[in-house]
CSV table of C-alpha atoms and ligand atoms in Angstrom, one decimal:
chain,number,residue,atom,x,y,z
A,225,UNK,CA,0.0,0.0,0.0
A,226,UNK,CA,0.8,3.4,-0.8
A,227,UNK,CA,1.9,5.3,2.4
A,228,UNK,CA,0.0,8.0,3.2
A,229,UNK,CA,1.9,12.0,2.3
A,230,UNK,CA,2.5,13.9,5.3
A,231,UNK,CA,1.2,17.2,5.7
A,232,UNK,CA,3.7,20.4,5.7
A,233,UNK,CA,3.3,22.6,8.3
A,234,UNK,CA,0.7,25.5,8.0
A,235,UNK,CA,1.4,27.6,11.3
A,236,UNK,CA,-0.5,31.0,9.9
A,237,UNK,CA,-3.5,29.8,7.9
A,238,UNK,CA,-5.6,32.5,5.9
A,239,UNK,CA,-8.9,33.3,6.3
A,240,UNK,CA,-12.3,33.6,3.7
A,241,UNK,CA,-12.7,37.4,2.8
A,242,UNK,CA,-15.3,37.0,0.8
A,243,UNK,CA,-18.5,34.0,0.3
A,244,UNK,CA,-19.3,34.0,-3.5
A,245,UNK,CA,-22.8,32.1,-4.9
A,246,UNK,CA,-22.5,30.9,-8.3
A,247,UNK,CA,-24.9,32.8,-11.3
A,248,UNK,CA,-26.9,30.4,-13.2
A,249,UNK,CA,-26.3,31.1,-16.6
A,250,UNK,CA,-26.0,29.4,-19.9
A,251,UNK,CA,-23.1,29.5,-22.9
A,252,UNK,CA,-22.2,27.6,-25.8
A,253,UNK,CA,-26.0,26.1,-27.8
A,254,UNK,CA,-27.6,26.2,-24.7
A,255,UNK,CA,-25.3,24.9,-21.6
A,256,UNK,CA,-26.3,25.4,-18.7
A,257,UNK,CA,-24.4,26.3,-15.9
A,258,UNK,CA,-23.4,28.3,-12.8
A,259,UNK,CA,-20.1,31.3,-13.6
A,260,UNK,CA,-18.9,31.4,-10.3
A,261,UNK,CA,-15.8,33.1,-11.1
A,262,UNK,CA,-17.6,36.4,-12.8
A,263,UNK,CA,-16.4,39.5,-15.0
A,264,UNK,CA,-16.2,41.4,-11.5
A,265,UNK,CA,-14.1,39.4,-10.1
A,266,UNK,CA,-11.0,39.0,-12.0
A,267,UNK,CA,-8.9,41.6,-10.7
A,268,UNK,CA,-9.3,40.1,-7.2
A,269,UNK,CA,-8.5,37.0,-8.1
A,270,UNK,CA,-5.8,37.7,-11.1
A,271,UNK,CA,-4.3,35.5,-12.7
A,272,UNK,CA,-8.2,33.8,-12.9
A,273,UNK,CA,-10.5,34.8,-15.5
A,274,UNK,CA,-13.4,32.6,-14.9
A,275,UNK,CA,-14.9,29.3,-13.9
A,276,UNK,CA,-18.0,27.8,-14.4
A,277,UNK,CA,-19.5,24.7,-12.7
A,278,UNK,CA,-21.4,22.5,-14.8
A,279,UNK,CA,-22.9,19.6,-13.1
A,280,UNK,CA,-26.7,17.8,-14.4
A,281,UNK,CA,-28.2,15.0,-15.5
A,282,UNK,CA,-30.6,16.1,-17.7
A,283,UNK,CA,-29.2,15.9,-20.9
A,284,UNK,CA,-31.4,19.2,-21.9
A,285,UNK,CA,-29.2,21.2,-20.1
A,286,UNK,CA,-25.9,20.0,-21.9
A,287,UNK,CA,-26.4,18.4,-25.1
A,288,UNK,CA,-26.3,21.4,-26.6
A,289,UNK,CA,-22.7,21.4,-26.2
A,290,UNK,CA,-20.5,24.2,-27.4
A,291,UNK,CA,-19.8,24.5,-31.1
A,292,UNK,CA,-16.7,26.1,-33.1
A,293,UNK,CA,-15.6,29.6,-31.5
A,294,UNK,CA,-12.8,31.5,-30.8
A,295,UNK,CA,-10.6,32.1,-27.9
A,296,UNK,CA,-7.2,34.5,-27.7
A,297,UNK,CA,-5.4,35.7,-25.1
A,298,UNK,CA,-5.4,33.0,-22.3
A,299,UNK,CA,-5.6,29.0,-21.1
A,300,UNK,CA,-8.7,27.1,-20.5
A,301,UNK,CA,-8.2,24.1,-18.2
A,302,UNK,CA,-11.1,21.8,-18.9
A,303,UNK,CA,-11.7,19.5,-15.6
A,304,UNK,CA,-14.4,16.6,-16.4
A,305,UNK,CA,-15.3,15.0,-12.9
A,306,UNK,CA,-18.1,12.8,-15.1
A,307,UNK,CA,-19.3,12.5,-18.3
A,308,UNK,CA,-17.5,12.8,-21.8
A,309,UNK,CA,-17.2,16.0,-24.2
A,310,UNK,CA,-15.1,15.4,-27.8
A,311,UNK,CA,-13.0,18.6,-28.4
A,312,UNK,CA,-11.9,19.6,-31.9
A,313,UNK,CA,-9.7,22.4,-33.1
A,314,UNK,CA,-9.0,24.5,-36.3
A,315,UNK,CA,-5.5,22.5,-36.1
A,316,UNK,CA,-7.0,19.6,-36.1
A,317,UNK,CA,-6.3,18.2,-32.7
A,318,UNK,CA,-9.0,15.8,-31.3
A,319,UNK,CA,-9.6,14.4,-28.0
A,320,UNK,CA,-12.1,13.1,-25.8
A,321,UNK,CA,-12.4,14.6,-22.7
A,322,UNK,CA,-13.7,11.9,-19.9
A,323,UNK,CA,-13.9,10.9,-16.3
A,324,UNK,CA,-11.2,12.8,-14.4
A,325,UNK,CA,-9.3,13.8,-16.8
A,326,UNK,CA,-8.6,17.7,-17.9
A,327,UNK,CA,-7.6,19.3,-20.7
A,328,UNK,CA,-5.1,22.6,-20.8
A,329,UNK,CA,-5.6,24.3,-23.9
A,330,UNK,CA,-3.8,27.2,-24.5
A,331,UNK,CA,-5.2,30.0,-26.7
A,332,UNK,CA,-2.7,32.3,-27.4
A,333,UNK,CA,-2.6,34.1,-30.8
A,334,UNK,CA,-6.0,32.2,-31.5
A,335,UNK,CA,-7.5,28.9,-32.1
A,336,UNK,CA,-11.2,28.5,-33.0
A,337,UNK,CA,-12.5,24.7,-31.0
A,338,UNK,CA,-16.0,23.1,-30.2
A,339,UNK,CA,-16.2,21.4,-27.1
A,340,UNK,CA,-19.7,18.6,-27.9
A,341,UNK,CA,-21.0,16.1,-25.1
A,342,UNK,CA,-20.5,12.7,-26.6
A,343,UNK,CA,-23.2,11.3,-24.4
A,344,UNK,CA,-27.1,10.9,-24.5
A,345,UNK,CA,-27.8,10.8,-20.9
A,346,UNK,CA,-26.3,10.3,-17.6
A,347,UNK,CA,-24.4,12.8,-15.4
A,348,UNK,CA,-22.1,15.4,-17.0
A,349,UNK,CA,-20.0,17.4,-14.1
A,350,UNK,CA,-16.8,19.5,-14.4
A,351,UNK,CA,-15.4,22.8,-14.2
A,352,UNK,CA,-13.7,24.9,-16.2
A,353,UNK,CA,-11.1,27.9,-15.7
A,354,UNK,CA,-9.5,30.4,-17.4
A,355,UNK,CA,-6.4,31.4,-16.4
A,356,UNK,CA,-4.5,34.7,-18.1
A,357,UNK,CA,-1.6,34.9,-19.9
A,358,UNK,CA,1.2,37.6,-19.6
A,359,UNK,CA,1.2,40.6,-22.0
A,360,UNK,CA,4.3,39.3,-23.6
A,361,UNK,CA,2.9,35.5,-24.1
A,362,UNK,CA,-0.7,36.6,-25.1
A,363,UNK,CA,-0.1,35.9,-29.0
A,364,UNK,CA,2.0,32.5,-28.5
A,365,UNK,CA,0.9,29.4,-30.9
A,366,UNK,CA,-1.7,28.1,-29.6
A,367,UNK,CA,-1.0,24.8,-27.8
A,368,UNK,CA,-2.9,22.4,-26.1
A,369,UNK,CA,-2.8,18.9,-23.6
A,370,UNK,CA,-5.3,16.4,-22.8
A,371,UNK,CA,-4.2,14.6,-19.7
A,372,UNK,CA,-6.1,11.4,-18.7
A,373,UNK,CA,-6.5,10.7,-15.5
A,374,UNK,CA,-3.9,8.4,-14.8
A,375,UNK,CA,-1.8,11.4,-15.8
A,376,UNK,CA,-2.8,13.0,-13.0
A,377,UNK,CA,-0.8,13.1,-9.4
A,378,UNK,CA,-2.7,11.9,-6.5
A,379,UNK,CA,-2.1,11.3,-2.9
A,380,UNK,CA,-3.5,10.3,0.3
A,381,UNK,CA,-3.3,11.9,3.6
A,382,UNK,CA,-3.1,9.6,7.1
A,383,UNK,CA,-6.7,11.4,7.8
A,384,UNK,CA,-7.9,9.7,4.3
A,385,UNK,CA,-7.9,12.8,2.3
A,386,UNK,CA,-7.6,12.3,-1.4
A,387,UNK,CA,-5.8,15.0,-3.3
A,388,UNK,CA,-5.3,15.2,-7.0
A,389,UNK,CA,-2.9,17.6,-8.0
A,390,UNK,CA,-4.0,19.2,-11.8
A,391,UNK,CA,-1.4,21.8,-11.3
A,392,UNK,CA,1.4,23.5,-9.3
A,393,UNK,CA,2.6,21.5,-6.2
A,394,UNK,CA,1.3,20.6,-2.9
A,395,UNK,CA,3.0,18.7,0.0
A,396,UNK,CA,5.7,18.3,-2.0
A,397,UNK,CA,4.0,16.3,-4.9
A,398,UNK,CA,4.3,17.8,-8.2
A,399,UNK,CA,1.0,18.1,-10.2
A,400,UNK,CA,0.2,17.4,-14.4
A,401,UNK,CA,1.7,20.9,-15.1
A,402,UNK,CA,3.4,24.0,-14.3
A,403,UNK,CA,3.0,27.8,-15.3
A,404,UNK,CA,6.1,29.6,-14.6
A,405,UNK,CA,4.4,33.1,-15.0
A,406,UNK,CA,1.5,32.3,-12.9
A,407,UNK,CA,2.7,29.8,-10.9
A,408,UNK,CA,-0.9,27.9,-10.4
A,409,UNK,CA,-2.2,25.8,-8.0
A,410,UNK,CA,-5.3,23.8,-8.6
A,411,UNK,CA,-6.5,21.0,-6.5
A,412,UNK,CA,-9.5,18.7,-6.4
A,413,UNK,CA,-9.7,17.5,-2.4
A,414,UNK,CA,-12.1,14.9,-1.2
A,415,UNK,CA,-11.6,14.6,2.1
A,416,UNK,CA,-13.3,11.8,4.6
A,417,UNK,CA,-15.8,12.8,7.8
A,418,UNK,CA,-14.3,14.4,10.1
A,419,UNK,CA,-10.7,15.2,8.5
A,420,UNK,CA,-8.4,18.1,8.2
A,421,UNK,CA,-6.2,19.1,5.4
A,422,UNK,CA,-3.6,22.0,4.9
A,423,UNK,CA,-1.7,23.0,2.3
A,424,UNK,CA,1.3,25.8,1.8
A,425,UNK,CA,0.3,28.9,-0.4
A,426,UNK,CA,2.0,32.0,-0.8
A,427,UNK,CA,0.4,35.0,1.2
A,428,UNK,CA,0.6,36.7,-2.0
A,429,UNK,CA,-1.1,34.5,-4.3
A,430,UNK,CA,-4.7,35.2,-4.9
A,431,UNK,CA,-6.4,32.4,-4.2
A,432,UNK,CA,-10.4,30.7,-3.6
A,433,UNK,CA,-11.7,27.3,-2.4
A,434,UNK,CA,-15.2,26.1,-4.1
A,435,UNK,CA,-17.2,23.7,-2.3
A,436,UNK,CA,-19.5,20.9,-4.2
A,437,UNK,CA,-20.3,18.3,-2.0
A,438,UNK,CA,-20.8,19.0,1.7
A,439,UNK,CA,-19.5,22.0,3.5
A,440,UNK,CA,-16.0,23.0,4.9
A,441,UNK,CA,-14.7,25.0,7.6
A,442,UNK,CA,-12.1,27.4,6.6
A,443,UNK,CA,-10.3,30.0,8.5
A,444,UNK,CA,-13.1,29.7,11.1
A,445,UNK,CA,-15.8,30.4,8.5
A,446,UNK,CA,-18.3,28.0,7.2
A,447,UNK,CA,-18.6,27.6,3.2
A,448,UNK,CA,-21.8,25.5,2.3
A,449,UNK,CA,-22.1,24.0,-1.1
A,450,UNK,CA,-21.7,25.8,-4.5
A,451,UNK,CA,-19.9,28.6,-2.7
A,452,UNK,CA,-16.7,29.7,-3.3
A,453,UNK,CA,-14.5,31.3,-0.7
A,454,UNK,CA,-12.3,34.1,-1.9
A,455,UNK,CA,-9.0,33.7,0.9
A,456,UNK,CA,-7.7,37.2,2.1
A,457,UNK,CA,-4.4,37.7,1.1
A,458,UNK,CA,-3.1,38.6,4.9
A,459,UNK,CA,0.8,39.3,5.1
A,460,UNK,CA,2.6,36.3,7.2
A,461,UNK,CA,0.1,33.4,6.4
A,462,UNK,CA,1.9,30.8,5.0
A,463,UNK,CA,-1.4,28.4,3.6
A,464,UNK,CA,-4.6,27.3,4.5
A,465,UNK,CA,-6.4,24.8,6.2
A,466,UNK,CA,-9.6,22.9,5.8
A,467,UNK,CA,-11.9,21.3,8.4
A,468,UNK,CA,-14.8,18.8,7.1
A,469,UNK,CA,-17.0,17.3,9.8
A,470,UNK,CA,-18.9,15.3,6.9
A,471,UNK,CA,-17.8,14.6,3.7
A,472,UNK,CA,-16.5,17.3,1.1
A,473,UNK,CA,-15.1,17.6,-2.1
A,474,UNK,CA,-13.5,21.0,-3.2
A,475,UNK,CA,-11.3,22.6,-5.7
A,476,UNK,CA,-8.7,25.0,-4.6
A,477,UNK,CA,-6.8,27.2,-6.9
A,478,UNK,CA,-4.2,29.3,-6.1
A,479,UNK,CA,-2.2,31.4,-8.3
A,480,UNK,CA,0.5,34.9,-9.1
A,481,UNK,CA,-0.9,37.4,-9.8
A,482,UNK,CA,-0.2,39.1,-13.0
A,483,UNK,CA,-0.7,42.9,-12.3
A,484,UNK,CA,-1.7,43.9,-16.2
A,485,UNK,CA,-4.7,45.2,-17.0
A,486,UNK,CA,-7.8,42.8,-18.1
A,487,UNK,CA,-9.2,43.7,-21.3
A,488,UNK,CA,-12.3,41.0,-22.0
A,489,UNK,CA,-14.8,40.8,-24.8
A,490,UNK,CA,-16.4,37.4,-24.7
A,491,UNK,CA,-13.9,34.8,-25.7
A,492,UNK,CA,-10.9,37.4,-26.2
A,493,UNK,CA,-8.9,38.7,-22.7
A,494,UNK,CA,-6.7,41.2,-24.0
A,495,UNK,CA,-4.5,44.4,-21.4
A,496,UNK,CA,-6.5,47.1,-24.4
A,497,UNK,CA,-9.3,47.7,-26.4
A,498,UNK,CA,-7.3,48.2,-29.7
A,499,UNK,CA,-5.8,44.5,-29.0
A,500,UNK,CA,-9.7,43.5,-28.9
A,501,UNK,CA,-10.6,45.2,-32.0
A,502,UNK,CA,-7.5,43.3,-33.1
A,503,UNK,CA,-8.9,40.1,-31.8
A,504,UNK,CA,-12.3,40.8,-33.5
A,505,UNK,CA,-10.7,42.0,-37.0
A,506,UNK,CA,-8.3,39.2,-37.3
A,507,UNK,CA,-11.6,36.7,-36.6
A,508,UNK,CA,-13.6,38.7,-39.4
A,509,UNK,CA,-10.6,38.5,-42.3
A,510,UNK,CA,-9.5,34.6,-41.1
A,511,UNK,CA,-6.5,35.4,-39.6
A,512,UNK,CA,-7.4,34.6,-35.5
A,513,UNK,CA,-5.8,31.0,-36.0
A,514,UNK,CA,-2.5,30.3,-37.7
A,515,UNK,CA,-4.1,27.5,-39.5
A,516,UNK,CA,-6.6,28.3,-41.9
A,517,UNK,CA,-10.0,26.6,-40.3
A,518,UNK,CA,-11.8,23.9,-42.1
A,519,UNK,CA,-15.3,22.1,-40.7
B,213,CO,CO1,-13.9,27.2,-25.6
């Protein structure tokens, strides 16, 4: 058996400045979902641009899917808990997105993509975040990963907490990938009854816990399901801790932030408006991807 990963000391943990409740919403045909990460928020919690919450099992509310558009500017990491979602690009990259596994698809100078639920019925659940890219980056090829989840690190805790690591590095086990501008940290915890976790975070690094099954304790305050808790960036803490008296499941994602300013008009996040009208221009004459895009 596997021994269990001890935890690293967290001495000064941080505390939840802010409760956020998800907006129902929809996108793509006809998905729907709940933003939790909103417009309004991303300068809080730069270098994160959004994240939605899908999670149903009526097949109305996803089969819908999301056909061919655009992105430039910044990642999308694609996290399927359940359910399965064929991806497609102007480059012709292909993959099937499924149980556990995530995709990281970087946007950069452009790449136009659907994103289609390859399923009739059953329970699709997942999340997906955008993360930025720096100024200098923003118009990189675009690039993308799909990782499996076998791919993806996981360990255990003596308490029985089960961590998967998508990204960045927590008690000292490496996750799928790294971001050197951004540094990010994103976690998908499923802790046991009555069980504590902790991990290290820098008390500069914005960062926000969402809960979707159970409730957790955090920095003394209680976050219920679908809420996300923004942690206050307090000088001297060194991490954070969570308490679950019943059984929980959260993601926690932590990251640098950039400091540039966020320009967004629907799937373009740009620092100005001229690189938007860019962004829309270059879509208009064919020129968003470097690949010229055939159906
Ligand atoms: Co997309």
């Amino acid at each position: 058996m596997k021994q269990a990963t001890k935890l690293e000391a967290v001495t000064q943990p941080r505390t939840i400045e802010r409760i956020v409740t998800g907006v129902p919403t929809s996108d793509g045909a006809g998905v729907k979902l709940t933003r939790v990460l909103t417009q309004n928020l991303q300068q809080r919690l730069d270098p994160f641009l959004m994240l939605d919450n899908f999670h149903s099992d009526d097949p109305d509310d996803y089969i819908a899917g999301f056909p061919d558009h655009p992105h430039r500017g910044f990642e999308t990491i694609t996290y399927m808990i359940a359910g399965r979602m064929r991806h497609r690009d102007n480059a012709g990259h292909e993959g099937l997105l499924q149980n556990g596994g995530v995709q990281w698809m970087t946007a950069g100078r452009g790449i136009i993509h659907s994103e289609m639920p390859e399923q009739e019925n059953g329970v699709m659940e997942g999340f997906q975040l955008w993360l930025n890219l720096p100024a200098r980056r923003k118009m990189i090829p675009a690039w993308y990963r799909d990782i499996p989840k076998a791919e993806i690190p996981e360990y255990v805790t003596a308490e029985g907490v089960t961590v998967r690591v998508i990204a960045g590095t927590s008690n000292g086990v490496a996750g799928a990938m790294t971001r050197e501008d951004t540094e990010p940290l994103y976690l998908d915890i499923d802790l046991p009854a009555d069980s504590l976790f902790s991990t290290t975070l820098p008390a500069t690094h914005n960062a926000f816990i969402y809960v979707y099954r159970g409730e957790l304790t955090v920095g003394g305050t209680l976050l219920g399901e679908s809420r996300m808790g923004i942690l206050a960036n307090t000088p001297q803490t060194d991490g954070v801790v969570l308490i679950a008296s019943g059984p929980a499941k959260a993601i926690l994602v932590a990251g640098k932030p950039l400091g540039e300013p966020i320009v967004q008009h629907g799937p373009f996040v740009m620092n100005t408006k001229e690189e938007i009208f860019q962004a829309l221009n270059d879509l208009r004459q064919g020129h968003l991807v470097d690949v010229k895009y055939k159906a």
